[in-house]
PDB file of C-alpha atoms in Angstrom:
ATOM      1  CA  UNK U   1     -19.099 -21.883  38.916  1.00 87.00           C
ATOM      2  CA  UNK U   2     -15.755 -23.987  39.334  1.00 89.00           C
ATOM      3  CA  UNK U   3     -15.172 -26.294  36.951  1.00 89.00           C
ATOM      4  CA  UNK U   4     -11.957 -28.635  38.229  1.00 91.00           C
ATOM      5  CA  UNK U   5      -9.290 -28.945  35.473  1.00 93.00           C
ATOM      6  CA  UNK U   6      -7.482 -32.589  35.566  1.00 93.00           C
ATOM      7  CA  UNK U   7      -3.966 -33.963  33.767  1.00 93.00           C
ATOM      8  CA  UNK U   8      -4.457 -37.705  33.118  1.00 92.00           C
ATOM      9  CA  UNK U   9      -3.451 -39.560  30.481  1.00 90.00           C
ATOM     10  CA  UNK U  10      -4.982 -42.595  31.257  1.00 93.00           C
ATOM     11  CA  UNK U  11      -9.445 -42.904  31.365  1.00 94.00           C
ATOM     12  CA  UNK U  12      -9.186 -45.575  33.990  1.00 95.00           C
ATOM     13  CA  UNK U  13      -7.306 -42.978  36.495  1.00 96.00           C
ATOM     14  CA  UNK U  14      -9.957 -40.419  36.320  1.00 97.00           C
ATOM     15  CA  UNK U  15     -12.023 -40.690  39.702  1.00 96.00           C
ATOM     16  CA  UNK U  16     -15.343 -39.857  37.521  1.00 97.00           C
ATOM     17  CA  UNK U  17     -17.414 -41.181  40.873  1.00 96.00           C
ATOM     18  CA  UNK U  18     -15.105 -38.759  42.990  1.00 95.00           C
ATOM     19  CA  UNK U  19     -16.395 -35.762  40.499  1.00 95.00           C
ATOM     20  CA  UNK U  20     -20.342 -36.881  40.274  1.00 95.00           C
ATOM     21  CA  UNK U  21     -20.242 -37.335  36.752  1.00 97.00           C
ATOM     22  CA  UNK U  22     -22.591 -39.886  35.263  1.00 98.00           C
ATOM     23  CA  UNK U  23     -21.914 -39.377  31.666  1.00 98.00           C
ATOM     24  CA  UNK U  24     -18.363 -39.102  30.101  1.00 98.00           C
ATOM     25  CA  UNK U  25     -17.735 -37.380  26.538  1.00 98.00           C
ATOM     26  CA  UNK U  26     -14.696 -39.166  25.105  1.00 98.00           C
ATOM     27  CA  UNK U  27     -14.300 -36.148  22.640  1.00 97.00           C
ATOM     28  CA  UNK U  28     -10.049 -36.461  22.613  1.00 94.00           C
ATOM     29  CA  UNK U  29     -10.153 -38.733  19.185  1.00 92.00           C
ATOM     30  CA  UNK U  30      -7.677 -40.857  21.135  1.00 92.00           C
ATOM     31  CA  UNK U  31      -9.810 -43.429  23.373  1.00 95.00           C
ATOM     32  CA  UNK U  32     -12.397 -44.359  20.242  1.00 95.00           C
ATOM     33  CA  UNK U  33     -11.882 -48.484  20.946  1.00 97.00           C
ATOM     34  CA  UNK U  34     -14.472 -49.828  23.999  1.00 97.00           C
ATOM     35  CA  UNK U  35     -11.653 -52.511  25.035  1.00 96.00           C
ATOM     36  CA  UNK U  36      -8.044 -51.922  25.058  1.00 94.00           C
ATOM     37  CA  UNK U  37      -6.088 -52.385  22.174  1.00 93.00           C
ATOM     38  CA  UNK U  38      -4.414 -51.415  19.052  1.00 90.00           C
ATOM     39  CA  UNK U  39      -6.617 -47.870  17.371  1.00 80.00           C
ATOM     40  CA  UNK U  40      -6.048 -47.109  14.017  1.00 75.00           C
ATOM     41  CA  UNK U  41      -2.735 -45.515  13.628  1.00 74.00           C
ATOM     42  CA  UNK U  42      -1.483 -48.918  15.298  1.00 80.00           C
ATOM     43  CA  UNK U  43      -1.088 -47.079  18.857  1.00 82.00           C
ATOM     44  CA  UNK U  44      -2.279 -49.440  21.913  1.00 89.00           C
ATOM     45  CA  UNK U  45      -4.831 -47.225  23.529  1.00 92.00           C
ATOM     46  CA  UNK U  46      -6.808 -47.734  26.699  1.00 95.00           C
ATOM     47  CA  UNK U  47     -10.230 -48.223  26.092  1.00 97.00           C
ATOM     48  CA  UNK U  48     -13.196 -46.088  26.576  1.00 98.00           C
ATOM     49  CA  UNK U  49     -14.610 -48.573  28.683  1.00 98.00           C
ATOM     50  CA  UNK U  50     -12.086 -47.505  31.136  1.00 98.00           C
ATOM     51  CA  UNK U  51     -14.119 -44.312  32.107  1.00 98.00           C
ATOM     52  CA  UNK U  52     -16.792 -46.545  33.116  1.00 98.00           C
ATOM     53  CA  UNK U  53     -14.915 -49.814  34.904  1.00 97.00           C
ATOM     54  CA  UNK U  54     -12.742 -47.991  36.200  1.00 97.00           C
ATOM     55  CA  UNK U  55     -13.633 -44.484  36.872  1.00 97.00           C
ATOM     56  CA  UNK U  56     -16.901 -45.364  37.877  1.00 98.00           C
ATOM     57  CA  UNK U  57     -19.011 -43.371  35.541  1.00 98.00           C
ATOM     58  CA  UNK U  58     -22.051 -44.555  34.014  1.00 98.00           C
ATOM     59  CA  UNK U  59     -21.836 -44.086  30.241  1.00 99.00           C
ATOM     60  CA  UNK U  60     -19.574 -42.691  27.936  1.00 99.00           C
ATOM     61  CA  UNK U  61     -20.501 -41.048  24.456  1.00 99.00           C
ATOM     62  CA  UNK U  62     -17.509 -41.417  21.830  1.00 98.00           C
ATOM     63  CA  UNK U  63     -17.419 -38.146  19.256  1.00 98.00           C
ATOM     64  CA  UNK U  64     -16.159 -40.348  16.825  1.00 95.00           C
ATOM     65  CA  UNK U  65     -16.660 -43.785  14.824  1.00 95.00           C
ATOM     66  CA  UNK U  66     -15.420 -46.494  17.313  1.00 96.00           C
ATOM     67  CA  UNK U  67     -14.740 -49.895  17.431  1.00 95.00           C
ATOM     68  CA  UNK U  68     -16.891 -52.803  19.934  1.00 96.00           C
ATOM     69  CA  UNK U  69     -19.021 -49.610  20.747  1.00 98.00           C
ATOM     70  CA  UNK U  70     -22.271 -50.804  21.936  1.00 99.00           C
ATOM     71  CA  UNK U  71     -24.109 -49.120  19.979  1.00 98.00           C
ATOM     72  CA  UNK U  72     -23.849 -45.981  16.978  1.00 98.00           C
ATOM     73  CA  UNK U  73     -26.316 -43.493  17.416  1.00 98.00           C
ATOM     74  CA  UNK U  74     -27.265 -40.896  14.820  1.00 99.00           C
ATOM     75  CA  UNK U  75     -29.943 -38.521  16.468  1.00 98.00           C
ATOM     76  CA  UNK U  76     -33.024 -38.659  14.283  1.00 98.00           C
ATOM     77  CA  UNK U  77     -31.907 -42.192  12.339  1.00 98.00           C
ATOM     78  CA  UNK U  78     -31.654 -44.637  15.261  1.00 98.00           C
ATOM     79  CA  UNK U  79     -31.939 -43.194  18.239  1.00 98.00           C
ATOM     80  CA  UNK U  80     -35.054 -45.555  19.198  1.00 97.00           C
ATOM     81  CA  UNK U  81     -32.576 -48.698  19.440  1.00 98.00           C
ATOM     82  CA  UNK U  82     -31.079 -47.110  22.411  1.00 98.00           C
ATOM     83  CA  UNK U  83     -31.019 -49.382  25.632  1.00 98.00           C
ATOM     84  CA  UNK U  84     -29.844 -47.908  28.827  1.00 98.00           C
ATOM     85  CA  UNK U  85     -29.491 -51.674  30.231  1.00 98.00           C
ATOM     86  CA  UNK U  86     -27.841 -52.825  27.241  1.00 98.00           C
ATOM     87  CA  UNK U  87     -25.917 -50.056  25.868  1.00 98.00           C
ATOM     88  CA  UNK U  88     -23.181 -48.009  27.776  1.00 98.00           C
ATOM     89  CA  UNK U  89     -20.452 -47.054  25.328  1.00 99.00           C
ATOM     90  CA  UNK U  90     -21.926 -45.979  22.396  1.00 99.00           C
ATOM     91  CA  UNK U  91     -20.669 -43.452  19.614  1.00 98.00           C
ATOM     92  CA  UNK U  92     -22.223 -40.320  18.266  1.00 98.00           C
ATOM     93  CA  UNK U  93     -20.636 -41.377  15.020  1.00 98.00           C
ATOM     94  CA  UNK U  94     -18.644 -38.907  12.927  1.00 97.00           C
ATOM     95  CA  UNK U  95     -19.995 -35.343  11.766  1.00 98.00           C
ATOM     96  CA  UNK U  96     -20.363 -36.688   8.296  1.00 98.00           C
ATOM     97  CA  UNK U  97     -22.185 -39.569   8.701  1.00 98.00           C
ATOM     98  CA  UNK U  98     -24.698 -37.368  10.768  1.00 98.00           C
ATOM     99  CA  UNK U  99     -24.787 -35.853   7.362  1.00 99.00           C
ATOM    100  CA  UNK U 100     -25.396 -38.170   5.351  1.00 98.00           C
ATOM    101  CA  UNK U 101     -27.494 -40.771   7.570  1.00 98.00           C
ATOM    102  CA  UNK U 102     -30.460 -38.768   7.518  1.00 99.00           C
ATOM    103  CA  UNK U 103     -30.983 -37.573   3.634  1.00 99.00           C
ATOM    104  CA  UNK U 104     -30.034 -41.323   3.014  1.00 99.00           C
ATOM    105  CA  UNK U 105     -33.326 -42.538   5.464  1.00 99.00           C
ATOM    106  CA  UNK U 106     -35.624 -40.050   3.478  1.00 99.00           C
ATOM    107  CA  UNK U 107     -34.458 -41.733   0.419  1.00 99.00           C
ATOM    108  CA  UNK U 108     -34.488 -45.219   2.025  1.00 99.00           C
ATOM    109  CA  UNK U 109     -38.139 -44.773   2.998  1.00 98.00           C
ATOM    110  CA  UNK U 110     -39.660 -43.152   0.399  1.00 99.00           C
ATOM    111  CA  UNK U 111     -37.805 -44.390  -2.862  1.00 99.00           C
ATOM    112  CA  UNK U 112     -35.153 -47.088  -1.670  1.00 99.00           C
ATOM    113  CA  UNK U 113     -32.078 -47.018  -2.113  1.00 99.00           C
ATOM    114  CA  UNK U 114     -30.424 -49.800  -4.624  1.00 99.00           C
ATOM    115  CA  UNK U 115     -26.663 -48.258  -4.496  1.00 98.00           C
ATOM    116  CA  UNK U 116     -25.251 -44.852  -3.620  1.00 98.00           C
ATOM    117  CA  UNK U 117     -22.059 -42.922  -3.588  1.00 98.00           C
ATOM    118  CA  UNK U 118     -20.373 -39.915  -1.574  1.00 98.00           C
ATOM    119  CA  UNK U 119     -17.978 -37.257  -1.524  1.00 98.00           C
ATOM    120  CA  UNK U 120     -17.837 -34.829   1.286  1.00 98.00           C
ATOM    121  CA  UNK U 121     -15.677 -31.621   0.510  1.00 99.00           C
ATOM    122  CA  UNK U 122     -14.565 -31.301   3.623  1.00 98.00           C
ATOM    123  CA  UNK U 123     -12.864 -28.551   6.098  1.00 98.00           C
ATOM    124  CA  UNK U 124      -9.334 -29.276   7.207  1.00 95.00           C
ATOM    125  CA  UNK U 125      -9.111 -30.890  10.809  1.00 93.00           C
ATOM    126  CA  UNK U 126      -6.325 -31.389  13.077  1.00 89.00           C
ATOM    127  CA  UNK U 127      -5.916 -34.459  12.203  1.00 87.00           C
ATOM    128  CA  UNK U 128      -4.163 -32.972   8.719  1.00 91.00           C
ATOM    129  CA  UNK U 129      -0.262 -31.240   8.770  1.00 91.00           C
ATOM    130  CA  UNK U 130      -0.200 -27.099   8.553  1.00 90.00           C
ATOM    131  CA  UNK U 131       3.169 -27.675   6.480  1.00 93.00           C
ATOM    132  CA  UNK U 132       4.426 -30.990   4.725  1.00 93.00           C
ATOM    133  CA  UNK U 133       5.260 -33.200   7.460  1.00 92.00           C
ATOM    134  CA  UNK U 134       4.972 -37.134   8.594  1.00 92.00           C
ATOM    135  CA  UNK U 135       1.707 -39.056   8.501  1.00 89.00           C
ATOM    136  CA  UNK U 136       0.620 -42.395   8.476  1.00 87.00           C
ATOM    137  CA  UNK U 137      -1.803 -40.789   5.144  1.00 89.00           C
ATOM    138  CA  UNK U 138       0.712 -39.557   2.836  1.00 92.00           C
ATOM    139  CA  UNK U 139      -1.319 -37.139   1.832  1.00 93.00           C
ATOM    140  CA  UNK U 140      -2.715 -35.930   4.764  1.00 91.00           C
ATOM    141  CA  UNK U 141       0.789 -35.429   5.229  1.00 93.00           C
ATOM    142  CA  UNK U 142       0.541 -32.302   3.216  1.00 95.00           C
ATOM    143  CA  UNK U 143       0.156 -28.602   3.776  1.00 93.00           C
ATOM    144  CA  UNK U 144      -3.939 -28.909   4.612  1.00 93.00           C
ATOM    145  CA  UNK U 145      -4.085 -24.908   3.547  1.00 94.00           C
ATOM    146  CA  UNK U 146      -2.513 -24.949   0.078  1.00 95.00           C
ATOM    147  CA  UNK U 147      -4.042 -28.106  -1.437  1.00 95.00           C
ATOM    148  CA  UNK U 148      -7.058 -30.193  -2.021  1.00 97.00           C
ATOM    149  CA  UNK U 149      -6.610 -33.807  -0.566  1.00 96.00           C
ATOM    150  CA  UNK U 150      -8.287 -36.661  -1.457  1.00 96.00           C
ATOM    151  CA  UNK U 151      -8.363 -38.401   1.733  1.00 94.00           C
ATOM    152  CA  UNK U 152     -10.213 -42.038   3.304  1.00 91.00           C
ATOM    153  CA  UNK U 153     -13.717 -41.762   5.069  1.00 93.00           C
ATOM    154  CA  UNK U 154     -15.977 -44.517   6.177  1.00 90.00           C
ATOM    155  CA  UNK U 155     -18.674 -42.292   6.670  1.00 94.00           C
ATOM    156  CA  UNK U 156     -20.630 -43.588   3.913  1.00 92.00           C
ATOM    157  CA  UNK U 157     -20.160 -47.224   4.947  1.00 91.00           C
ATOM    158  CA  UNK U 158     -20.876 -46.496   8.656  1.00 95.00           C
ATOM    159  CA  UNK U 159     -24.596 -45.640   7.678  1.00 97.00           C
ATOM    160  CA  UNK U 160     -25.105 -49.217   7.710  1.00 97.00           C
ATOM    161  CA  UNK U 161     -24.514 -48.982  11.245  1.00 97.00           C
ATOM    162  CA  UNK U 162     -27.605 -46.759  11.951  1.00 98.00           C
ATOM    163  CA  UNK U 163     -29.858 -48.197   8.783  1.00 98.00           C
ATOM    164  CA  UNK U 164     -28.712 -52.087   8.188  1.00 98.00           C
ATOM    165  CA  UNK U 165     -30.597 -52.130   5.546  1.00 98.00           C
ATOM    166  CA  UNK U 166     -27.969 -50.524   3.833  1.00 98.00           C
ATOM    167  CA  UNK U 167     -24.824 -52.094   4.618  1.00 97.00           C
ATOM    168  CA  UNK U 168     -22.686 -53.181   1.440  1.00 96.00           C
ATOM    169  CA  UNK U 169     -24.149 -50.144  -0.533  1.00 98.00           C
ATOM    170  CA  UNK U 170     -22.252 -47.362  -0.217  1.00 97.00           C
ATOM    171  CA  UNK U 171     -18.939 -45.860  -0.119  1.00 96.00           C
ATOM    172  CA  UNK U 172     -17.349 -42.857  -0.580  1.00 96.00           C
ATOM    173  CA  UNK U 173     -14.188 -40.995  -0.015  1.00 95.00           C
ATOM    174  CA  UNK U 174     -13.094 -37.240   1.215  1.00 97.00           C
ATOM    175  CA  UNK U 175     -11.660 -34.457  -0.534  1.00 98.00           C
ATOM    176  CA  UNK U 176      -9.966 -32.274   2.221  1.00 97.00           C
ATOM    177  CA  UNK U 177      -9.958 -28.395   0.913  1.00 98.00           C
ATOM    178  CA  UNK U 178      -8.423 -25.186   2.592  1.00 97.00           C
ATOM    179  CA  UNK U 179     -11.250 -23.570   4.726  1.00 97.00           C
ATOM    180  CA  UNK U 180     -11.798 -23.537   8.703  1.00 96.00           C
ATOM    181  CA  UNK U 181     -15.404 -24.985   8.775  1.00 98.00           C
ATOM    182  CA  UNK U 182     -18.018 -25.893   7.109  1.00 99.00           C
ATOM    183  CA  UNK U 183     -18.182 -29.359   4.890  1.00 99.00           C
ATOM    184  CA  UNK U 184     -20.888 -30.490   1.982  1.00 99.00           C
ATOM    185  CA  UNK U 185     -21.817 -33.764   1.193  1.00 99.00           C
ATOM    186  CA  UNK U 186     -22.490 -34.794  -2.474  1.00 99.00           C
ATOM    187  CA  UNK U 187     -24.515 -37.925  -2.428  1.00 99.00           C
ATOM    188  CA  UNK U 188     -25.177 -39.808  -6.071  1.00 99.00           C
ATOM    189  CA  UNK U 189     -27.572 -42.938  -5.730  1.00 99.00           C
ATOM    190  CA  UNK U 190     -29.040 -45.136  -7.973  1.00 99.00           C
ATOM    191  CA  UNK U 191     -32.704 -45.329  -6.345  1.00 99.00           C
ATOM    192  CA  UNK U 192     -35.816 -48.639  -6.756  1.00 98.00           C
ATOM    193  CA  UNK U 193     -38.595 -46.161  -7.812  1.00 97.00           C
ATOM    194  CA  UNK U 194     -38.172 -45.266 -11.071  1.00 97.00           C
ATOM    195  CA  UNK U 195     -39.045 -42.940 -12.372  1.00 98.00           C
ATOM    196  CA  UNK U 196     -39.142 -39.931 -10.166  1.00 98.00           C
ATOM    197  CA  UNK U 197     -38.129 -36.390 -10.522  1.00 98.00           C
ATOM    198  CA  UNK U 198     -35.588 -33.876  -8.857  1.00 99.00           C
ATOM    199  CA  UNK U 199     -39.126 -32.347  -7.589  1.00 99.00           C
ATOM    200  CA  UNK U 200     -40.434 -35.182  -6.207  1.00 99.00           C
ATOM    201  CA  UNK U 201     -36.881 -35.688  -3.813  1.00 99.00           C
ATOM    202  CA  UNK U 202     -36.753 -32.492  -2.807  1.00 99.00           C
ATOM    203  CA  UNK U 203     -40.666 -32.314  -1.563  1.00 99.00           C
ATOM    204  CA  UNK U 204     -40.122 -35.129   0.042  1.00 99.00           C
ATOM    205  CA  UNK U 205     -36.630 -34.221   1.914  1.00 99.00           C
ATOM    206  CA  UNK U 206     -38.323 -30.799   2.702  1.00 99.00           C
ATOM    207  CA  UNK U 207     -41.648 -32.700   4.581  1.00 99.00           C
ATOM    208  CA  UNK U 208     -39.217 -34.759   6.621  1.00 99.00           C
ATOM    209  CA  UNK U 209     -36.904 -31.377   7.799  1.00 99.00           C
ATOM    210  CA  UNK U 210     -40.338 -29.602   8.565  1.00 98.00           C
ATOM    211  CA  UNK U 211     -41.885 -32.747  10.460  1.00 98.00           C
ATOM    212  CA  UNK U 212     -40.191 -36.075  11.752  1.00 97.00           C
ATOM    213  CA  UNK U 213     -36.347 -35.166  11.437  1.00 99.00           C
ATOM    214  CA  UNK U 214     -37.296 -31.146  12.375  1.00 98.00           C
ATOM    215  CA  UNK U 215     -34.447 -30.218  14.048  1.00 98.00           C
ATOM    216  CA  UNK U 216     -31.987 -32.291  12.891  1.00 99.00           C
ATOM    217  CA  UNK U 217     -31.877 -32.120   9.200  1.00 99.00           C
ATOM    218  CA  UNK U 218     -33.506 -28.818   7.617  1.00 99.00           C
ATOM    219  CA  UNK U 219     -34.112 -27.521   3.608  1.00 99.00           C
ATOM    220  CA  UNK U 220     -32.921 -24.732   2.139  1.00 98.00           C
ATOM    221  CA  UNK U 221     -33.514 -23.419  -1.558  1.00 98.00           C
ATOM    222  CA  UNK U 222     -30.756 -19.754  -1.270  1.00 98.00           C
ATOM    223  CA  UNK U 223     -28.136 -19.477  -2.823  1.00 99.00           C
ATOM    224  CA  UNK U 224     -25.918 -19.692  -0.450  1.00 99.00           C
ATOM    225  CA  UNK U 225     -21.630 -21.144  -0.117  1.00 99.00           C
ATOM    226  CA  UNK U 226     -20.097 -22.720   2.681  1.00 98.00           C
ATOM    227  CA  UNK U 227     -19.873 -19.400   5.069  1.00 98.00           C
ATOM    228  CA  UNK U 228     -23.087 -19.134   5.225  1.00 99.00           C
ATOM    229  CA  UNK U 229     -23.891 -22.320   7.534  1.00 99.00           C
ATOM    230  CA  UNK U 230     -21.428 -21.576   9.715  1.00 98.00           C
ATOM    231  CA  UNK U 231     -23.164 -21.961  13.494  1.00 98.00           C
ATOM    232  CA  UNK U 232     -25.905 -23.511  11.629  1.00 99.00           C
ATOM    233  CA  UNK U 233     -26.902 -26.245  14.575  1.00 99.00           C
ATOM    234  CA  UNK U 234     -28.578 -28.448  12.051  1.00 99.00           C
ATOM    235  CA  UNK U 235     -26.739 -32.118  11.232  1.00 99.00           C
ATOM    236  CA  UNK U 236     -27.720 -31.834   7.926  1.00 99.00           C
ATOM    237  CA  UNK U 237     -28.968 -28.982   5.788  1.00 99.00           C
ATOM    238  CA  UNK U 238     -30.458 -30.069   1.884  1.00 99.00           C
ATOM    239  CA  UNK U 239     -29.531 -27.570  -0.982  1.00 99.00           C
ATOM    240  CA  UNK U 240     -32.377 -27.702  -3.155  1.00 99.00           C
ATOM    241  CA  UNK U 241     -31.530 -26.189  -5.989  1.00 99.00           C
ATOM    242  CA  UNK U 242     -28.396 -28.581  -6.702  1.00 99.00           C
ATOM    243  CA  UNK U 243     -30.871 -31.813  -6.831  1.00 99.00           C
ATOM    244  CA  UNK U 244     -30.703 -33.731  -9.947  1.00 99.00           C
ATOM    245  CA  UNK U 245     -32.066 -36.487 -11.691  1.00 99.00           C
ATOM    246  CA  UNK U 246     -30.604 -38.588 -15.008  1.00 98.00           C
ATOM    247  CA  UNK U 247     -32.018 -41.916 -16.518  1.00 98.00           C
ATOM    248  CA  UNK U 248     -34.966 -41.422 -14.375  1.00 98.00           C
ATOM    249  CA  UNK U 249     -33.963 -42.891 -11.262  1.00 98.00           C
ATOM    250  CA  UNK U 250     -30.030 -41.765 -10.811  1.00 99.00           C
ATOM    251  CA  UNK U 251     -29.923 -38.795  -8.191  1.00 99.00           C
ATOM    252  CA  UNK U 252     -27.635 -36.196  -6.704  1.00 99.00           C
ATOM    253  CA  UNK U 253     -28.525 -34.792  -3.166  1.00 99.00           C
ATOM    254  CA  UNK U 254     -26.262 -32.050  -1.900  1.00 99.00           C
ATOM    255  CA  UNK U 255     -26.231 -31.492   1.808  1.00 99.00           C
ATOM    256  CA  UNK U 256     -24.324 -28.777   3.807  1.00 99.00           C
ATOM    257  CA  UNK U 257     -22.989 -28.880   7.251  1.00 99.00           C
ATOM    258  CA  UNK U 258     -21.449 -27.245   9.969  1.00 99.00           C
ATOM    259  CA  UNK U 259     -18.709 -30.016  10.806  1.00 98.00           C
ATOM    260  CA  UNK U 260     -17.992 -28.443  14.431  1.00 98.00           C
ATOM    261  CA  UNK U 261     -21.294 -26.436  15.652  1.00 99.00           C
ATOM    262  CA  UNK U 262     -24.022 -29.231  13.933  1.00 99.00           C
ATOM    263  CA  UNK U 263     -21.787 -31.933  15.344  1.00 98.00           C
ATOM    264  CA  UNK U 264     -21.705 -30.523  18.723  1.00 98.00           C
ATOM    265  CA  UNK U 265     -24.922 -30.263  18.991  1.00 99.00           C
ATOM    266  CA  UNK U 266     -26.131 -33.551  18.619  1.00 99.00           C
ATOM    267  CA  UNK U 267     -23.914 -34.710  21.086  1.00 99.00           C
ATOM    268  CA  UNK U 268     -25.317 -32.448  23.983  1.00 99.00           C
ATOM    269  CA  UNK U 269     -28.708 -33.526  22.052  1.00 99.00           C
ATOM    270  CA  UNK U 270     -27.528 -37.083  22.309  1.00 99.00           C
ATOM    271  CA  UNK U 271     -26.725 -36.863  26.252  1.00 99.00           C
ATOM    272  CA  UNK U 272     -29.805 -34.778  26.906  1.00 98.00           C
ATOM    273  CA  UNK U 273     -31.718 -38.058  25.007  1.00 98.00           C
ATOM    274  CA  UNK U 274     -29.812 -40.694  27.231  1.00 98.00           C
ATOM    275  CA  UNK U 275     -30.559 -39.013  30.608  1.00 98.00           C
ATOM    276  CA  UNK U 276     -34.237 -38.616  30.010  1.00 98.00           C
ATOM    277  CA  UNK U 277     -34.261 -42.329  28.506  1.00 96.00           C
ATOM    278  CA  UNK U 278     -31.857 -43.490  31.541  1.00 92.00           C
ATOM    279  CA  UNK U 279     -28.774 -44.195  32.692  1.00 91.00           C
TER     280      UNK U 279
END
């Protein structure tokens, strides 16, 4: 099989009609706004509307948090709201809110959630320096392999996006260590229902991997470290054993993930989802 190769800078000068392609992943961390305008790192950027208004195609999935996105899907969270007449730009959200988004429905549903926390000990990305050199983040300016870097994420807050009844409580923040792959998440919450056990969590994360969110999240009680998961295709994987409860209702949920693999495959899951829904 051929697969044509292009050089284009610009989404609105691909000829996506020309190529028969229906659905575009915008997977270059560049083109994460719908419109045009100003991204992040204050660079004007086309947007990812482009692909569509332009390059004829008919929807595009952003790898990334976006901005004016139609709509933020997290396989297994939301995925229901989707509207193929409504919503054509839409983001598969970042691989750490796909982390986090479904241990934090479980908890939603079964206990409520009154305010919650996160760290994710995250892999290095490219978006980090090999050697001390400029960045907008001073500290992701530093060597990624010789330190551990505190760093932003709006993971945490972007759950709102896929379960509103969350928005305004949580937040967290990113420590960025020195391995290839691999991240955890380390969720503290202060839940309604109290009281309730480290037990009582855990069954209930463990029914939801085996049934409704089978697939997506799973539940694992080895002993394992980071290596282990890698290629793991799951979006979420629960360590059991490091579930605790204090003060009978504040909790700690650990969850592992494969930042690359899992990711990757809810996106193909996510465009496999939109074609049999429509396009």
């Amino acid at each position: 099989k051929k697969v044509k190769v292009l050089s284009v800078k610009d989404p609105a000068e691909i000829p996506w009609t020309d190529l028969g392609v229906e659905i575009v992943i915008e997977a270059t961390g560049i083109f994460t706004l719908k419109n045009d305008g100003v991204n992040k790192k204050g660079r004007e950027v086309r947007g990812a509307v482009n692909h569509i208004s332009k390059g004829g195609a008919k929807k595009v999935i952003i790898t990334a948090p976006a901005k004016e996105e139609d709509l933020t899907i997290v396989m297994g969270v939301n995925d229901d709201r989707y509207d193929p007449n409504e919503h054509h730009v839409v983001s598969n959200a970042s691989c750490t809110t796909n982390c986090l988004a479904p241990v934090a429905k479980v908890l939603q549903q079964k206990f409520g959630i009154k305010r919650g926390l996160m760290t994710t000990v995250h892999s290095y990305t490219n978006d980090q320096q090999i050697l001390d050199l400029p960045h907008s983040d001073l500290r992701r300016a530093r060597a990624a392999g010789l330190s551990i870097i505190p760093t932003t994420t709006g993971a945490a807050r972007a759950v709102a996006l896929v379960l509103p009844e969350l928005k305004g409580k949580l937040n967290g923040f990113a420590m960025r260590v020195p391995t290839p792959n691999v991240s955890v998440v380390d969720f503290v919450a202060e839940l309604a229902q109290s009281p309730v056990s480290a037990e009582e969590i855990n069954a209930a994360l463990k029914e939801a991997a085996e049934n409704g969110l089978n697939g997506i999240m799973d539940y694992n009680e080895l002993p394992l470290v980071s290596s282990d998961y890698n290629g793991d295709p799951h979006s979420s994987i629960v360590d059991g054993l490091s579930t605790m409860v204090i003060a009978d209702n504040l909790i700690k949920v650990v969850a592992w993930y494969d930042n690359e693999w899992g990711y990757s495959c809810r996106v193909a899951d996510l465009v496999a989802f939109m074609v049999n829904k429509g396009l």
